[in-house]
XYZ file of N, CA and C in Angstrom:
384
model
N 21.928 -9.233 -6.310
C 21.487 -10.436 -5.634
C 19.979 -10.612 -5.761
N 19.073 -9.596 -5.892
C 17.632 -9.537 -5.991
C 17.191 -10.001 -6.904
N 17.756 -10.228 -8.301
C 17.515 -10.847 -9.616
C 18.066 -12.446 -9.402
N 18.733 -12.748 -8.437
C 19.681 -14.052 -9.116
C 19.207 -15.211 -7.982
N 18.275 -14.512 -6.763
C 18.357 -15.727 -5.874
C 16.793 -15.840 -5.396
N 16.225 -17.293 -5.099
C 15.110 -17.199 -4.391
C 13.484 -16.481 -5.398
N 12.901 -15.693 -4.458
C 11.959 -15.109 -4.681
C 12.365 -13.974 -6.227
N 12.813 -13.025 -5.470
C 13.927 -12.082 -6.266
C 14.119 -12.892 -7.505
N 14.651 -13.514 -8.500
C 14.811 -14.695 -9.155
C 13.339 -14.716 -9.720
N 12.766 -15.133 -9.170
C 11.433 -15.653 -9.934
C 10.153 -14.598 -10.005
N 10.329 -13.666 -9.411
C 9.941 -12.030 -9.788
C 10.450 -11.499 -10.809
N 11.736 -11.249 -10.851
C 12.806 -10.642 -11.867
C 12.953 -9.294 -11.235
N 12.966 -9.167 -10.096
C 13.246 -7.921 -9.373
C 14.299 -7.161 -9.598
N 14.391 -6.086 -9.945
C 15.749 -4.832 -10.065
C 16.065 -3.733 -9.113
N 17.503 -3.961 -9.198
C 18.252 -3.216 -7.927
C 17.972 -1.864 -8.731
N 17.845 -1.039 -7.818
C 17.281 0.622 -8.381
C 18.515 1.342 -7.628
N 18.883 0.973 -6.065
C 20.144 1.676 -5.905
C 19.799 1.109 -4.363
N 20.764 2.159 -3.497
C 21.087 1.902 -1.519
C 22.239 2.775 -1.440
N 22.109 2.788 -0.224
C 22.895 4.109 0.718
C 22.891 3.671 2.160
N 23.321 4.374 2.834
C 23.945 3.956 4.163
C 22.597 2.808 4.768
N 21.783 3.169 4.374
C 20.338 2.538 5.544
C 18.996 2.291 4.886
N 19.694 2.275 3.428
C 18.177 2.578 2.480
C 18.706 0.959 1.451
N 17.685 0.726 0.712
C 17.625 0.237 -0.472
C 16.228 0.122 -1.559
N 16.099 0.063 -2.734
C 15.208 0.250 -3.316
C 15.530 -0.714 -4.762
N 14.409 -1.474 -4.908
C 14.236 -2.421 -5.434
C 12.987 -2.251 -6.262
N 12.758 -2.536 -7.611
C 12.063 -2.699 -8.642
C 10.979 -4.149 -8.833
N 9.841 -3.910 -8.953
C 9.134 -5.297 -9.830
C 8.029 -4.893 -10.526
N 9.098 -5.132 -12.029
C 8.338 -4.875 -13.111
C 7.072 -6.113 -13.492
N 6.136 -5.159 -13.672
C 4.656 -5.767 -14.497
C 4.796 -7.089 -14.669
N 3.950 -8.364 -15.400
C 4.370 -9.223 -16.208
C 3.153 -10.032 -16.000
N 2.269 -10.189 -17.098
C 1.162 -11.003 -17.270
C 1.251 -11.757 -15.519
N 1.858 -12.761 -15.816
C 2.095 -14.237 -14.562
C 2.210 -13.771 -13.193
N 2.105 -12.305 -12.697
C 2.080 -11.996 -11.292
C 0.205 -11.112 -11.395
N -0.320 -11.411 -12.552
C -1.717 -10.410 -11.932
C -2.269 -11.301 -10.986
N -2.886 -10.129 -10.468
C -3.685 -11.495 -8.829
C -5.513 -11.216 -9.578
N -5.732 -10.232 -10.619
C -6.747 -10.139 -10.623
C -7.074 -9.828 -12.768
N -6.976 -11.113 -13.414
C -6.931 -11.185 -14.791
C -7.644 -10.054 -15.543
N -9.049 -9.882 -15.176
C -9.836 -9.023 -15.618
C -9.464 -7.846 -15.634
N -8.601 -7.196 -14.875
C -7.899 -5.903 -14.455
C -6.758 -5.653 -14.768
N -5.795 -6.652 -14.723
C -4.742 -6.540 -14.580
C -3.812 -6.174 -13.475
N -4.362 -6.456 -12.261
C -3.995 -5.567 -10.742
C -2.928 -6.796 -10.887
N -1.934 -6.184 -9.967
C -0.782 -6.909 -9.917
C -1.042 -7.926 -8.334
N -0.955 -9.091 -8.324
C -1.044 -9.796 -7.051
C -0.197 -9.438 -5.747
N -1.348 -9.442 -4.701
C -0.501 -8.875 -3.656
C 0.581 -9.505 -2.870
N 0.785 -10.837 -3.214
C 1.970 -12.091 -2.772
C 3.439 -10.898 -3.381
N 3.060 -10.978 -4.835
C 4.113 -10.371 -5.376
C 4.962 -8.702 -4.766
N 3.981 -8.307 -4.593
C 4.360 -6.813 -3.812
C 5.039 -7.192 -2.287
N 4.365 -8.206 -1.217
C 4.499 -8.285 -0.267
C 6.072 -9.036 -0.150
N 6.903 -9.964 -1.374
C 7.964 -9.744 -1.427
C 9.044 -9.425 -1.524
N 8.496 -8.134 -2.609
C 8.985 -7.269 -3.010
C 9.831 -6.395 -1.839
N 8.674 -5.953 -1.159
C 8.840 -4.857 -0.140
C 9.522 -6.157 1.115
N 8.999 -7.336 1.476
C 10.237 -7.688 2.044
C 11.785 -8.119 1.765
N 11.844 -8.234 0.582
C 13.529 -7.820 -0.126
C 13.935 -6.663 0.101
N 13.684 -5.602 -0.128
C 13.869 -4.562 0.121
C 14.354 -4.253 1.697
N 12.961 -4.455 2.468
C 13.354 -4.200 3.530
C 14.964 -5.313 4.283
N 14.862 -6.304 4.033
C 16.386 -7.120 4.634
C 17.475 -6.469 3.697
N 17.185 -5.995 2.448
C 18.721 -5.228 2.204
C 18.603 -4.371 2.714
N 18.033 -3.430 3.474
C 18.335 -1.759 3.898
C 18.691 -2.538 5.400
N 18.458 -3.896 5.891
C 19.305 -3.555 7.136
C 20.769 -4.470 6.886
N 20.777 -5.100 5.814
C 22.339 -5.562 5.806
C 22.927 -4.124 5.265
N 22.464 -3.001 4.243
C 22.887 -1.663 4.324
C 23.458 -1.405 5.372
N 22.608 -0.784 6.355
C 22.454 -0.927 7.773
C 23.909 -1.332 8.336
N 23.944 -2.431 8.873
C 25.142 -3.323 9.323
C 26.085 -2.919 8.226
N 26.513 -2.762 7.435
C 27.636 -2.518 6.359
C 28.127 -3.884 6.349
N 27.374 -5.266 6.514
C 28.024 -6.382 5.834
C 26.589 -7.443 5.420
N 27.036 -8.603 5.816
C 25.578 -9.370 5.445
C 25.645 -10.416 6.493
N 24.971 -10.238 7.240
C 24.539 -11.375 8.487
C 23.220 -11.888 8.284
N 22.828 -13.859 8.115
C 21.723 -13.884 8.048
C 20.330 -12.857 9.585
N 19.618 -12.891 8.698
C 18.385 -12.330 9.385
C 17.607 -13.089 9.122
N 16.112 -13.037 9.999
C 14.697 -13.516 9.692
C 13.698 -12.446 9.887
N 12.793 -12.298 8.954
C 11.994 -11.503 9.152
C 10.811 -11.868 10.636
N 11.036 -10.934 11.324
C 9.733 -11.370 12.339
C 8.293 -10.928 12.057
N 8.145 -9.466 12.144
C 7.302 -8.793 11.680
C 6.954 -7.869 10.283
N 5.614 -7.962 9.616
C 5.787 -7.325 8.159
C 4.481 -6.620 8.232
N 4.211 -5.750 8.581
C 2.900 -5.312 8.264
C 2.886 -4.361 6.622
N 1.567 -4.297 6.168
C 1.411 -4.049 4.707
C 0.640 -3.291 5.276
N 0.417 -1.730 4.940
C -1.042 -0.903 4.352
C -0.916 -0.956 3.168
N -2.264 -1.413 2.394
C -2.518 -0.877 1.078
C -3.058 -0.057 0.733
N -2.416 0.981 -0.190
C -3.272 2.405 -0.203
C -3.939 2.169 -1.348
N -3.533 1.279 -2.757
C -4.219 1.527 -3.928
C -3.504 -0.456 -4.966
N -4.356 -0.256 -5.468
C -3.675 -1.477 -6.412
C -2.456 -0.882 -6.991
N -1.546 -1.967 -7.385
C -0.873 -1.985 -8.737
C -1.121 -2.032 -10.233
N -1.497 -1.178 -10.942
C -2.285 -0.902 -12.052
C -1.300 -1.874 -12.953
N -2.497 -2.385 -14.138
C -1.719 -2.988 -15.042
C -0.621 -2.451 -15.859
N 0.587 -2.802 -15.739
C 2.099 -1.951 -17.002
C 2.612 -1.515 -15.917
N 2.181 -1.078 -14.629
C 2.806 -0.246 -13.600
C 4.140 -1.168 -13.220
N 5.387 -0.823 -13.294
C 6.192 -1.119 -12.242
C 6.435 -0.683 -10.897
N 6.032 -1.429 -10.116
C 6.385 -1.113 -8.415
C 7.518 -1.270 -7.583
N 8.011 0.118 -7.735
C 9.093 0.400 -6.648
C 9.045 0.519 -5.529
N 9.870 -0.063 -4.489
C 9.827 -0.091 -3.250
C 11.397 0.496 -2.349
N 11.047 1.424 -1.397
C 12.125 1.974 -0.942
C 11.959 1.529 0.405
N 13.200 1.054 1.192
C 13.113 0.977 2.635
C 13.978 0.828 2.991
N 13.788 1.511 4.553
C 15.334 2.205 5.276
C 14.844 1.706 6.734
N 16.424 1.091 7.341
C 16.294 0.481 8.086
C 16.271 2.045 9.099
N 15.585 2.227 10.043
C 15.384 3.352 11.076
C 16.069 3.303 12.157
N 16.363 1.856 12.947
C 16.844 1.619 14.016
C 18.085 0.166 14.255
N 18.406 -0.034 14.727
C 19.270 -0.879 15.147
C 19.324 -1.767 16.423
N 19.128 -2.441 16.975
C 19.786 -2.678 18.219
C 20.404 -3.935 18.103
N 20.970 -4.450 19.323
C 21.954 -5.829 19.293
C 21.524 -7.034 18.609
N 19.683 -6.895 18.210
C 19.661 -8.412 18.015
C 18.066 -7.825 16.864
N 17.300 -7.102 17.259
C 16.587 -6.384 16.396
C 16.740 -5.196 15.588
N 16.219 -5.216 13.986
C 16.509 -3.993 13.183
C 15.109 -3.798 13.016
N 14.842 -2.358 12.674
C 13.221 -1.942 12.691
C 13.219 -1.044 10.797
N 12.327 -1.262 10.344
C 12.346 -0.843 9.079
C 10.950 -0.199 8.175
N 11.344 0.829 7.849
C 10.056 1.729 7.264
C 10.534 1.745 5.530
N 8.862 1.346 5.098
C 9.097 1.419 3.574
C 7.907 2.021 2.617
N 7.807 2.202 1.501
C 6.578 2.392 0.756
C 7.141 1.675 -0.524
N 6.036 1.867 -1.428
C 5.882 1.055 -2.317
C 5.431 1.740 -3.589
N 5.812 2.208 -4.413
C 4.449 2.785 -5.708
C 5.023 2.964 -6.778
N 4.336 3.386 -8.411
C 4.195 3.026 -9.174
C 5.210 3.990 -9.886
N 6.129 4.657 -9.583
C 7.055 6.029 -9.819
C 6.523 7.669 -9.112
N 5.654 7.516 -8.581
C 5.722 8.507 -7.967
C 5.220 8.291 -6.178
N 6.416 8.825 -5.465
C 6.505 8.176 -3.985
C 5.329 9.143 -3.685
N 4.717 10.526 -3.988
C 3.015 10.259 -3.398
C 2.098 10.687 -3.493
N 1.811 9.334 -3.731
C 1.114 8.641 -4.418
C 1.835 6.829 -4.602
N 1.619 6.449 -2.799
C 1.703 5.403 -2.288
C 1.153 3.791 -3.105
N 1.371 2.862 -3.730
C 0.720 1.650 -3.497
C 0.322 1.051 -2.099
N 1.696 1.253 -1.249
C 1.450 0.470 -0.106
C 2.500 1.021 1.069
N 2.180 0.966 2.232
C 3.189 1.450 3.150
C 3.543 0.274 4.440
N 5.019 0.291 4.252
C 5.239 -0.968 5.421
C 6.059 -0.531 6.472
N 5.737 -1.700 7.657
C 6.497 -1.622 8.606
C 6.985 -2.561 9.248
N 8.498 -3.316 9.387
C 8.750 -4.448 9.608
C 10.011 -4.699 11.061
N 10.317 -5.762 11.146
C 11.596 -6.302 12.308
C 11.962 -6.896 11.556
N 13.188 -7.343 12.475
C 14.147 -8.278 11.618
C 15.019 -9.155 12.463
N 14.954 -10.189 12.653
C 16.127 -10.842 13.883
C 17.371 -10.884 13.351
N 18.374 -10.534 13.957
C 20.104 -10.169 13.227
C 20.601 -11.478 14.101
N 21.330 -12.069 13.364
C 21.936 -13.063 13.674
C 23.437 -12.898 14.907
N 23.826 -13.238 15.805
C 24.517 -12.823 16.441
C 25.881 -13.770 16.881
C-alpha cells in the first residue's frame, strides 16, 4: 500500500517488512527529493513522511486490521542528514494502545540502526 497510494506513491516508498506492532518502510534516494542541491541532503518533508507512514502502519499492525486514524502528534529529532545515494529506512512500533489513542516509537537511518538519521515520537487517533 506504501508504493501505490497518496504520499507513499509519489516518494516510491518500499515495504521492508512488519510484525505484530512494528513496520518498516524504505525511501530510496532520487535527485527530486534533495532539500539541499549542492549536497545532495535528502529533504526533510520527505523523511518526515516517511517516518509518518511507517508509524500508522505499525498501529494498524497493532490493531490486526485497518481502522482509519489521524495523526495527532509527530515529533522528529534529527540526529544527522540523509547523505546523498543513502536510502532511509524507517522502523516503528506502535508501544501502546488504548481505546481511542495509539502511541508510537521510531528511528530512521541510512542501513545501520546506530547510527540514527532521525528519532520519532508520535499519537494517533483510532477511529471508533
Amino acid at each position: 500500500m506504501a508504493r501505490r497510494v497518496g504520499h507513499g506513491r509519489a516518494l516510491g516508498l518500499d515495504y521492508r517488512g512488519s510484525g505484530e506492532n512494528w513496520m518498516e518502510l524504505a525511501l530510496p534516494w532520487r535527485e527530486e527529493l534533495v532539500g539541499v542541491p549542492a549536497t545532495g541532503i535528502l529533504a526533510s518533508g520527505a523523511i518526515v513522511s516517511l517516518i509518518d507512514t511507517a508509524s500508522g502502519g505499525s498501529v494498524w499492525m497493532a490493531l490486526g486490521r485497518f481502522v482509519p486514524i489521524v495523526t495527532l502528534d509527530l515529533r522528529i529529532d534529527y540526529m544527522r542528514p540523509a547523505l546523498k545515494s543513502e536510502t532511509v529506512i524507517a522502523r516503528c512500533e506502535c508501544v501502546k494502545l488504548t481505546r481511542q489513542i495509539a502511541f508510537v516509537s521510531g528511528v530512521a537511518h541510512g542501513g545501520d540502526p546506530d547510527r540514527p538519521i532521525a528519532r520519532s515520537a508520535s499519537t494517533f487517533m483510532l477511529s471508533s
